mmCIF file of C-alpha atoms and ligand atoms in Angstrom:
data_model
loop_
_atom_site.group_PDB
_atom_site.id
_atom_site.type_symbol
_atom_site.label_atom_id
_atom_site.label_comp_id
_atom_site.label_asym_id
_atom_site.label_seq_id
_atom_site.Cartn_x
_atom_site.Cartn_y
_atom_site.Cartn_z
ATOM 1 C CA MET A 884 35.605 7.172 9.437
ATOM 2 C CA THR A 885 33.100 4.670 8.127
ATOM 3 C CA TRP A 886 30.548 6.082 5.667
ATOM 4 C CA GLN A 887 27.146 4.845 6.815
ATOM 5 C CA ALA A 888 24.352 3.800 4.471
ATOM 6 C CA THR A 889 20.935 2.969 5.866
ATOM 7 C CA VAL A 890 18.198 1.621 3.606
ATOM 8 C CA LEU A 891 14.523 1.598 4.523
ATOM 9 C CA THR A 892 12.871 -1.088 2.440
ATOM 10 C CA LEU A 893 10.221 -3.791 2.268
ATOM 11 C CA TYR A 894 12.881 -6.087 0.765
ATOM 12 C CA PRO A 895 15.998 -6.012 2.986
ATOM 13 C CA GLU A 896 17.140 -9.298 1.422
ATOM 14 C CA MET A 897 17.935 -7.369 -1.780
ATOM 15 C CA PHE A 898 20.959 -5.837 0.022
ATOM 16 C CA PRO A 899 23.913 -5.742 -0.268
ATOM 17 C CA GLY A 900 23.190 -7.730 -3.464
ATOM 18 C CA PRO A 901 25.686 -6.630 -6.116
ATOM 19 C CA LEU A 902 27.250 -4.224 -3.606
ATOM 20 C CA GLY A 903 28.630 -7.246 -1.755
ATOM 21 C CA LEU A 904 30.961 -7.944 -4.705
ATOM 22 C CA SER A 905 33.930 -6.312 -6.405
ATOM 23 C CA LEU A 906 35.121 -2.850 -5.272
ATOM 24 C CA ALA A 907 32.078 -2.040 -3.138
ATOM 25 C CA GLY A 908 32.079 -5.498 -1.550
ATOM 26 C CA ARG A 909 35.739 -5.258 -0.585
ATOM 27 C CA ALA A 910 35.206 -1.772 0.826
ATOM 28 C CA LEU A 911 32.245 -3.090 2.828
ATOM 29 C CA THR A 912 34.359 -5.914 4.281
ATOM 30 C CA ASP A 913 37.180 -3.470 4.999
ATOM 31 C CA GLY A 914 34.834 -1.132 6.893
ATOM 32 C CA VAL A 915 35.201 1.807 4.478
ATOM 33 C CA TRP A 916 31.420 1.899 4.471
ATOM 34 C CA SER A 917 28.681 0.110 6.404
ATOM 35 C CA LEU A 918 25.204 -0.933 5.362
ATOM 36 C CA LYS A 919 22.174 -1.229 7.600
ATOM 37 C CA THR A 920 18.766 -2.245 6.302
ATOM 38 C CA VAL A 921 15.512 -1.514 8.091
ATOM 39 C CA ASN A 922 12.428 -3.516 7.184
ATOM 40 C CA ILE A 923 9.561 -1.037 6.929
ATOM 41 C CA ARG A 924 7.104 -3.884 7.533
ATOM 42 C CA ASP A 925 8.461 -4.253 11.083
ATOM 43 C CA PHE A 926 6.663 -0.978 11.877
ATOM 44 C CA ALA A 927 3.194 -2.160 10.829
ATOM 45 C CA THR A 928 0.875 -2.402 13.809
ATOM 46 C CA ASP A 929 -1.904 -4.778 12.774
ATOM 47 C CA LYS A 930 -1.773 -8.540 12.839
ATOM 48 C CA HIS A 931 -1.461 -8.777 9.035
ATOM 49 C CA ARG A 932 1.549 -6.402 9.125
ATOM 50 C CA THR A 933 -0.157 -4.125 6.572
ATOM 51 C CA VAL A 934 2.011 -1.408 5.039
ATOM 52 C CA ASP A 935 -0.241 -0.083 2.264
ATOM 53 C CA ASP A 936 -3.768 1.045 1.501
ATOM 54 C CA THR A 937 -5.855 2.166 -1.465
ATOM 55 C CA PRO A 938 -5.184 5.622 -2.956
ATOM 56 C CA CYS A 939 -7.367 8.476 -1.742
ATOM 57 C CA GLY A 940 -9.241 9.835 -4.762
ATOM 58 C CA GLY A 941 -9.285 6.405 -6.402
ATOM 59 C CA GLY A 942 -7.115 4.927 -9.119
ATOM 60 C CA ALA A 943 -4.964 1.876 -9.595
ATOM 61 C CA GLY A 944 -2.587 0.272 -7.136
ATOM 62 C CA MET A 945 -1.757 0.772 -3.482
ATOM 63 C CA VAL A 946 0.075 3.476 -1.541
ATOM 64 C CA MET A 947 2.457 2.991 1.391
ATOM 65 C CA ARG A 948 0.933 4.288 4.618
ATOM 66 C CA PRO A 949 2.411 7.421 6.248
ATOM 67 C CA ASP A 950 2.190 6.146 9.840
ATOM 68 C CA VAL A 951 4.141 2.956 9.096
ATOM 69 C CA VAL A 952 6.770 4.692 6.952
ATOM 70 C CA ALA A 953 7.186 7.544 9.472
ATOM 71 C CA ALA A 954 7.785 5.082 12.315
ATOM 72 C CA SER A 955 10.514 3.380 10.278
ATOM 73 C CA ILE A 956 12.190 6.718 9.469
ATOM 74 C CA ARG A 957 12.025 7.851 13.103
ATOM 75 C CA SER A 958 13.668 4.634 14.257
ATOM 76 C CA ILE A 959 16.878 5.721 12.494
ATOM 77 C CA LYS A 960 16.785 9.430 13.325
ATOM 78 C CA ASP A 961 20.186 9.282 15.050
ATOM 79 C CA LEU A 962 21.960 7.770 12.051
ATOM 80 C CA PRO A 963 23.996 10.130 9.852
ATOM 81 C CA GLY A 964 23.255 11.661 6.478
ATOM 82 C CA PRO A 965 20.356 13.200 4.603
ATOM 83 C CA LEU A 966 17.139 11.265 4.039
ATOM 84 C CA ILE A 967 16.556 10.537 0.363
ATOM 85 C CA PHE A 968 13.300 9.222 -1.052
ATOM 86 C CA LEU A 969 13.807 7.480 -4.384
ATOM 87 C CA THR A 970 11.020 8.366 -6.779
ATOM 88 C CA PRO A 971 10.600 9.131 -10.492
ATOM 89 C CA ARG A 972 9.187 12.500 -9.305
ATOM 90 C CA GLY A 973 12.563 13.510 -7.841
ATOM 91 C CA ARG A 974 15.506 15.575 -9.072
ATOM 92 C CA VAL A 975 17.505 13.404 -11.428
ATOM 93 C CA LEU A 976 20.656 12.018 -9.805
ATOM 94 C CA ASN A 977 23.916 13.409 -11.131
ATOM 95 C CA GLN A 978 27.604 13.161 -10.336
ATOM 96 C CA ALA A 979 27.604 16.397 -8.312
ATOM 97 C CA MET A 980 24.901 14.987 -6.013
ATOM 98 C CA VAL A 981 26.845 11.741 -5.689
ATOM 99 C CA ARG A 982 30.027 13.619 -4.841
ATOM 100 C CA ASP A 983 28.203 15.654 -2.159
ATOM 101 C CA LEU A 984 26.917 12.461 -0.577
ATOM 102 C CA ALA A 985 30.391 10.889 -0.655
ATOM 103 C CA GLN A 986 31.792 13.906 1.193
ATOM 104 C CA GLY A 987 29.206 13.595 3.977
ATOM 105 C CA PRO A 988 28.931 11.026 6.776
ATOM 106 C CA GLY A 989 26.399 8.751 5.060
ATOM 107 C CA VAL A 990 22.882 8.579 3.673
ATOM 108 C CA LYS A 991 19.476 7.257 4.615
ATOM 109 C CA VAL A 992 17.605 5.896 1.598
ATOM 110 C CA LEU A 993 13.864 5.327 1.560
ATOM 111 C CA CYS A 994 12.623 2.838 -1.063
ATOM 112 C CA GLY A 995 9.045 2.975 -2.298
ATOM 113 C CA ARG A 996 6.936 0.128 -3.676
ATOM 114 C CA PHE A 997 3.463 -0.083 -5.220
ATOM 115 C CA GLU A 998 2.319 3.364 -6.469
ATOM 116 C CA GLY A 999 4.654 5.070 -4.020
ATOM 117 C CA ILE A 1000 4.504 6.583 -0.510
ATOM 118 C CA ASP A 1001 1.925 8.932 1.022
ATOM 119 C CA GLN A 1002 3.291 12.420 0.217
ATOM 120 C CA ARG A 1003 2.633 13.746 3.748
ATOM 121 C CA VAL A 1004 5.381 11.650 5.283
ATOM 122 C CA ILE A 1005 7.878 12.675 2.589
ATOM 123 C CA GLU A 1006 7.255 16.333 3.382
ATOM 124 C CA ALA A 1007 6.936 15.956 7.167
ATOM 125 C CA GLU A 1008 10.276 14.125 7.380
ATOM 126 C CA GLY A 1009 12.017 16.538 4.983
ATOM 127 C CA ALA A 1010 13.085 13.805 2.566
ATOM 128 C CA GLN A 1011 14.880 14.895 -0.610
ATOM 129 C CA GLU A 1012 13.209 13.342 -3.647
ATOM 130 C CA VAL A 1013 15.724 11.796 -6.048
ATOM 131 C CA SER A 1014 15.165 9.926 -9.299
ATOM 132 C CA ILE A 1015 17.735 7.760 -11.072
ATOM 133 C CA GLY A 1016 16.356 8.779 -14.482
ATOM 134 C CA ASP A 1017 13.244 9.062 -16.619
ATOM 135 C CA VAL A 1018 12.166 5.454 -16.223
ATOM 136 C CA VAL A 1019 9.750 3.732 -13.866
ATOM 137 C CA LEU A 1020 11.184 0.864 -11.807
ATOM 138 C CA SER A 1021 9.061 -1.558 -9.812
ATOM 139 C CA GLY A 1022 10.633 -0.423 -6.555
ATOM 140 C CA GLY A 1023 13.192 1.897 -4.994
ATOM 141 C CA GLU A 1024 15.646 -0.914 -4.205
ATOM 142 C CA PRO A 1025 17.404 -1.083 -7.603
ATOM 143 C CA ALA A 1026 17.590 2.717 -7.525
ATOM 144 C CA ALA A 1027 19.138 2.564 -4.030
ATOM 145 C CA LEU A 1028 21.758 0.114 -5.311
ATOM 146 C CA ILE A 1029 22.610 2.569 -8.082
ATOM 147 C CA VAL A 1030 22.930 5.526 -5.697
ATOM 148 C CA LEU A 1031 25.068 3.572 -3.238
ATOM 149 C CA ASP A 1032 27.268 2.085 -5.957
ATOM 150 C CA ALA A 1033 27.951 5.548 -7.386
ATOM 151 C CA VAL A 1034 28.803 6.984 -3.947
ATOM 152 C CA VAL A 1035 30.840 4.107 -2.557
ATOM 153 C CA ARG A 1036 33.287 4.068 -5.475
ATOM 154 C CA LEU A 1037 34.152 7.689 -4.655
ATOM 155 C CA LEU A 1038 34.962 6.995 -0.997
ATOM 156 C CA LYS A 1039 38.621 7.353 -0.154
ATOM 157 C CA GLY A 1040 40.602 4.222 -0.895
ATOM 158 C CA VAL A 1041 37.860 2.412 -2.853
ATOM 159 C CA MET A 1042 38.992 3.072 -6.420
ATOM 160 C CA GLY A 1043 42.278 1.505 -7.531
ATOM 161 C CA SER A 1044 43.888 4.786 -8.417
ATOM 162 C CA GLU A 1045 43.035 7.972 -6.521
ATOM 163 C CA GLN A 1046 43.197 9.715 -9.880
ATOM 164 C CA SER A 1047 40.896 7.479 -11.852
ATOM 165 C CA GLY A 1048 37.764 9.435 -10.947
ATOM 166 C CA ASP A 1049 38.917 12.861 -12.048
ATOM 167 C CA GLU A 1050 38.696 12.462 -15.819
ATOM 168 C CA GLU A 1051 35.527 10.397 -15.878
ATOM 169 C CA SER A 1052 32.297 11.309 -17.594
ATOM 170 C CA PHE A 1053 30.543 14.305 -15.988
ATOM 171 C CA GLU A 1054 33.448 15.257 -13.701
ATOM 172 C CA ARG A 1055 34.550 18.049 -16.045
ATOM 173 C CA GLY A 1056 31.137 18.663 -17.609
ATOM 174 C CA LEU A 1057 31.986 16.373 -20.532
ATOM 175 C CA LEU A 1058 31.528 12.697 -21.334
ATOM 176 C CA GLU A 1059 34.747 10.740 -21.287
ATOM 177 C CA TYR A 1060 37.006 10.046 -24.287
ATOM 178 C CA PRO A 1061 37.039 6.422 -25.620
ATOM 179 C CA HIS A 1062 39.382 3.763 -24.222
ATOM 180 C CA TYR A 1063 41.574 1.206 -25.962
ATOM 181 C CA THR A 1064 43.941 -1.549 -24.823
ATOM 182 C CA ARG A 1065 46.038 -4.336 -26.336
ATOM 183 C CA PRO A 1066 46.175 -6.019 -28.804
ATOM 184 C CA GLN A 1067 47.133 -2.984 -30.852
ATOM 185 C CA VAL A 1068 45.424 -4.508 -33.917
ATOM 186 C CA TRP A 1069 42.225 -6.459 -33.298
ATOM 187 C CA GLU A 1070 40.328 -8.006 -36.230
ATOM 188 C CA GLY A 1071 42.042 -5.524 -38.505
ATOM 189 C CA LEU A 1072 41.069 -2.530 -36.354
ATOM 190 C CA GLU A 1073 43.912 -0.421 -35.006
ATOM 191 C CA VAL A 1074 44.190 1.563 -31.816
ATOM 192 C CA PRO A 1075 44.327 5.290 -32.787
ATOM 193 C CA GLU A 1076 47.946 6.032 -33.608
ATOM 194 C CA VAL A 1077 48.298 8.990 -31.288
ATOM 195 C CA LEU A 1078 47.672 6.736 -28.255
ATOM 196 C CA VAL A 1079 50.753 4.657 -29.008
ATOM 197 C CA SER A 1080 52.925 7.655 -29.925
ATOM 198 C CA GLY A 1081 54.127 8.223 -26.363
ATOM 199 C CA HIS A 1082 53.523 11.952 -26.924
ATOM 200 C CA HIS A 1083 51.679 13.015 -23.771
ATOM 201 C CA GLU A 1084 50.648 16.487 -24.930
ATOM 202 C CA LYS A 1085 49.220 15.135 -28.180
ATOM 203 C CA ILE A 1086 47.381 12.352 -26.309
ATOM 204 C CA LYS A 1087 45.889 14.904 -23.922
ATOM 205 C CA ALA A 1088 44.715 17.118 -26.786
ATOM 206 C CA TRP A 1089 43.276 14.127 -28.687
ATOM 207 C CA ARG A 1090 41.350 12.957 -25.607
ATOM 208 C CA GLN A 1091 39.976 16.442 -25.023
ATOM 209 C CA ARG A 1092 38.776 16.633 -28.640
ATOM 210 C CA GLN A 1093 37.182 13.202 -28.396
ATOM 211 C CA ALA A 1094 35.426 14.120 -25.136
ATOM 212 C CA GLU A 1095 34.084 17.296 -26.713
ATOM 213 C CA ASP A 1096 32.928 15.491 -29.880
ATOM 214 C CA VAL A 1097 31.059 12.719 -28.066
ATOM 215 C CA THR A 1098 29.406 15.190 -25.691
ATOM 216 C CA ARG A 1099 28.261 17.439 -28.553
ATOM 217 C CA ARG A 1100 26.900 14.417 -30.421
ATOM 218 C CA GLN A 1101 25.279 12.374 -27.646
ATOM 219 C CA ARG A 1102 24.399 14.980 -25.032
ATOM 220 C CA PRO A 1103 23.642 18.409 -26.475
ATOM 221 C CA ASP A 1104 22.204 19.406 -23.054
ATOM 222 C CA LEU A 1105 25.577 18.816 -21.348
ATOM 223 C CA TRP A 1106 27.426 20.414 -24.251
ATOM 224 C CA ASP A 1107 25.412 23.643 -24.020
ATOM 225 C CA ARG A 1108 26.127 23.864 -20.286
ATOM 226 C CA TYR A 1109 29.827 23.167 -20.860
ATOM 227 C CA VAL A 1110 30.062 25.919 -23.490
ATOM 228 C CA GLU A 1111 28.238 28.375 -21.203
ATOM 229 C CA ALA A 1112 30.543 27.549 -18.269
ATOM 230 C CA LYS A 1113 33.608 28.084 -20.487
ATOM 231 C CA LYS A 1114 32.301 31.541 -21.438
ATOM 232 C CA VAL A 1115 31.887 32.438 -17.752
ATOM 233 C CA ASP A 1116 35.421 31.167 -16.984
ATOM 234 C CA LYS A 1117 36.926 33.563 -19.528
HETATM 235 N N1 SAM B 1709 3.512 5.753 -9.373
HETATM 236 C C1 SAM B 1709 4.867 6.182 -9.415
HETATM 237 C C2 SAM B 1709 5.036 7.243 -10.481
HETATM 238 O O1 SAM B 1709 4.426 7.137 -11.540
HETATM 239 O O2 SAM B 1709 5.844 8.187 -10.266
HETATM 240 C C3 SAM B 1709 5.795 5.014 -9.708
HETATM 241 C C4 SAM B 1709 5.888 4.053 -8.579
HETATM 242 S S1 SAM B 1709 7.080 2.789 -8.860
HETATM 243 C C5 SAM B 1709 6.140 1.542 -9.615
HETATM 244 C C6 SAM B 1709 7.373 2.182 -7.240
HETATM 245 C C7 SAM B 1709 8.601 2.744 -6.556
HETATM 246 O O3 SAM B 1709 9.742 2.484 -7.332
HETATM 247 C C8 SAM B 1709 8.609 4.236 -6.327
HETATM 248 O O4 SAM B 1709 7.903 4.635 -5.173
HETATM 249 C C9 SAM B 1709 10.090 4.522 -6.172
HETATM 250 O O5 SAM B 1709 10.540 4.306 -4.845
HETATM 251 C C10 SAM B 1709 10.714 3.484 -7.099
HETATM 252 N N2 SAM B 1709 11.137 4.054 -8.398
HETATM 253 C C11 SAM B 1709 10.565 3.809 -9.598
HETATM 254 N N3 SAM B 1709 11.177 4.471 -10.568
HETATM 255 C C12 SAM B 1709 12.169 5.170 -9.998
HETATM 256 C C13 SAM B 1709 13.147 6.081 -10.482
HETATM 257 N N4 SAM B 1709 13.220 6.418 -11.774
HETATM 258 N N5 SAM B 1709 14.017 6.633 -9.599
HETATM 259 C C14 SAM B 1709 13.952 6.311 -8.297
HETATM 260 N N6 SAM B 1709 13.039 5.458 -7.771
HETATM 261 C C15 SAM B 1709 12.158 4.907 -8.604
#
């Protein structure tokens, strides 16, 4: 079954963009997933096709109007998947959320611009608020590309090896171990000896240690959760 992505945006020409290339692009051509864009501006009702207005209460910038955005969302009500509004105010995207989306029938992604979207329509339409991280982008479109890229690579048949996702960063609560390839000596630097030993048990143990070390060092938040989960397992 084709996984269906629908993007509500003021800039449909930004799609598929990078998702038209490489793994995602091939999967799109092969019908593993489909992409529909809806131009929110098509739902404006005045002759200037206005989609925004000044913020109630004052302040800088413009806010996307609830009537226009709601009409665009309602036009796709029969399409599959949860409605996600991309916003820095949302729950930060993680691999578990991505995996959930990949297991469903699709997603509807609402992209904001300006200062954002009138909060009433977000609540009235039951949109889940999702952020791609603690940064402010100029619009939801690059965030939508990130969400879709992360999901599409998990769809069945998209990644080269069915296995290659299982050991990746976050899948086991740890960051991934480092990778090396040929040449075995590059500018005087050698590939760690254990990796060319052919000793699978030792390689596995080395990779586990490396994954634990990098997680402890770079992401103490993940490390604490990993240690807690291990305690519960026992
Ligand atoms: N005034 C908003 C705030 O401070 O939270 C930022 C608005 S931003 C300039 C315009 C749009 O970009 C947002 O409505 C949202 O759709 C998108 N955006 C910006 N940063 C994002 C992030 N970290 N995650 C997801 N979407 C983001």
